[in-house]
Amino acid sequence: MDSINENELLSANKKLAFQVQQKENRVAKLALDNKKLVCQNDENEKCIEELKNINKVLMFHYQKNKKCNEELTIANKELLIKNKEKEKKSVMTANDK
């Protein structure tokens, strides 16, 4: 009877050892997956910082272009006013003849 119990215990022990090994393998795989995710996260954070810097540069150029556009709009309005004044003068000069 002792030998049957011993064999059963050995068999159960082997099964448990196998299950433990499988779980350890899963843990090792999860640890590797976690390392990969940490690396990806670090890369993403670096990319985000680069994108923020690019965005700052783009915003600077946008503001600069916006200011130039405003100045051009004012200059165009002034030119339109001058052209209208010239037209009036030329019409008045033509009417005087």
Coordinates of C-alpha atoms in Angstrom, one line a residue:
M1 CA 0.0 0.0 0.0
D2 CA 2.9 2.3 0.7
S3 CA 4.2 1.7 -2.8
I4 CA 0.9 2.7 -4.4
N5 CA 0.8 5.9 -2.4
E6 CA 4.4 6.6 -3.2
N7 CA 3.8 6.1 -7.0
E8 CA 0.7 8.3 -6.8
L9 CA 2.6 10.9 -4.9
L10 CA 5.4 10.8 -7.4
S11 CA 3.0 11.1 -10.3
A12 CA 1.1 14.0 -8.7
N13 CA 4.5 15.6 -7.9
K14 CA 5.6 15.3 -11.6
K15 CA 2.3 16.9 -12.7
L16 CA 2.7 19.7 -10.2
A17 CA 6.3 20.2 -11.3
F18 CA 5.2 20.4 -14.9
Q19 CA 2.5 22.9 -14.1
V20 CA 4.9 25.0 -12.2
Q21 CA 7.3 24.9 -15.1
Q22 CA 4.5 26.0 -17.5
K23 CA 3.6 28.9 -15.2
E24 CA 7.2 29.9 -14.9
N25 CA 7.5 29.9 -18.7
R26 CA 4.4 32.1 -18.9
V27 CA 5.8 34.5 -16.3
A28 CA 9.1 34.7 -18.2
K29 CA 7.1 35.4 -21.4
L30 CA 5.1 38.1 -19.7
A31 CA 8.3 39.6 -18.3
L32 CA 9.7 39.8 -21.9
D33 CA 6.4 41.2 -23.2
N34 CA 6.5 43.8 -20.4
K35 CA 10.1 44.8 -21.2
K36 CA 9.1 45.2 -24.9
L37 CA 6.1 47.4 -23.8
V38 CA 8.4 49.5 -21.6
C39 CA 10.8 50.0 -24.5
Q40 CA 7.9 51.0 -26.8
N41 CA 6.6 53.4 -24.2
D42 CA 10.0 55.0 -23.8
E43 CA 10.3 55.3 -27.6
N44 CA 6.8 56.8 -27.7
E45 CA 7.6 59.3 -25.1
K46 CA 10.7 60.4 -27.0
C47 CA 8.6 60.7 -30.2
I48 CA 6.0 62.8 -28.3
E49 CA 8.8 65.1 -27.1
E50 CA 10.1 65.4 -30.6
L51 CA 6.6 66.1 -31.9
K52 CA 6.1 68.8 -29.2
N53 CA 9.3 70.5 -30.3
I54 CA 8.3 70.3 -34.0
N55 CA 4.9 71.7 -33.0
K56 CA 6.6 74.7 -31.2
V57 CA 8.6 75.4 -34.3
L58 CA 5.5 75.2 -36.5
M59 CA 3.5 77.4 -34.2
F60 CA 6.4 80.0 -34.3
H61 CA 6.3 80.0 -38.1
Y62 CA 2.5 80.1 -38.1
Q63 CA 2.5 83.2 -35.9
K64 CA 5.2 84.8 -38.1
N65 CA 3.2 84.1 -41.3
K66 CA 0.0 85.3 -39.6
K67 CA 1.7 88.6 -38.8
C68 CA 3.1 88.9 -42.4
N69 CA -0.4 88.2 -43.8
E70 CA -1.8 91.0 -41.6
E71 CA 0.9 93.4 -42.8
L72 CA 0.2 92.4 -46.4
T73 CA -3.5 93.0 -45.9
I74 CA -2.9 96.5 -44.6
A75 CA -0.5 97.2 -47.4
N76 CA -3.0 96.0 -50.0
K77 CA -5.7 98.2 -48.5
E78 CA -3.4 101.2 -48.6
L79 CA -2.6 100.4 -52.3
L80 CA -6.3 100.1 -53.1
I81 CA -6.9 103.5 -51.5
K82 CA -4.0 105.1 -53.5
N83 CA -5.2 103.5 -56.7
K84 CA -8.8 104.8 -56.2
E85 CA -7.3 108.3 -55.5
K86 CA -5.3 108.1 -58.8
E87 CA -8.4 107.0 -60.7
K88 CA -10.3 109.9 -59.3
K89 CA -7.5 112.3 -60.3
S90 CA -7.3 110.9 -63.8
V91 CA -11.1 111.0 -64.2
M92 CA -11.1 114.6 -63.0
T93 CA -8.1 115.5 -65.3
A94 CA -9.9 113.9 -68.2
N95 CA -13.1 115.8 -67.4
D96 CA -11.2 119.0 -67.3
K97 CA -10.0 118.6 -70.9

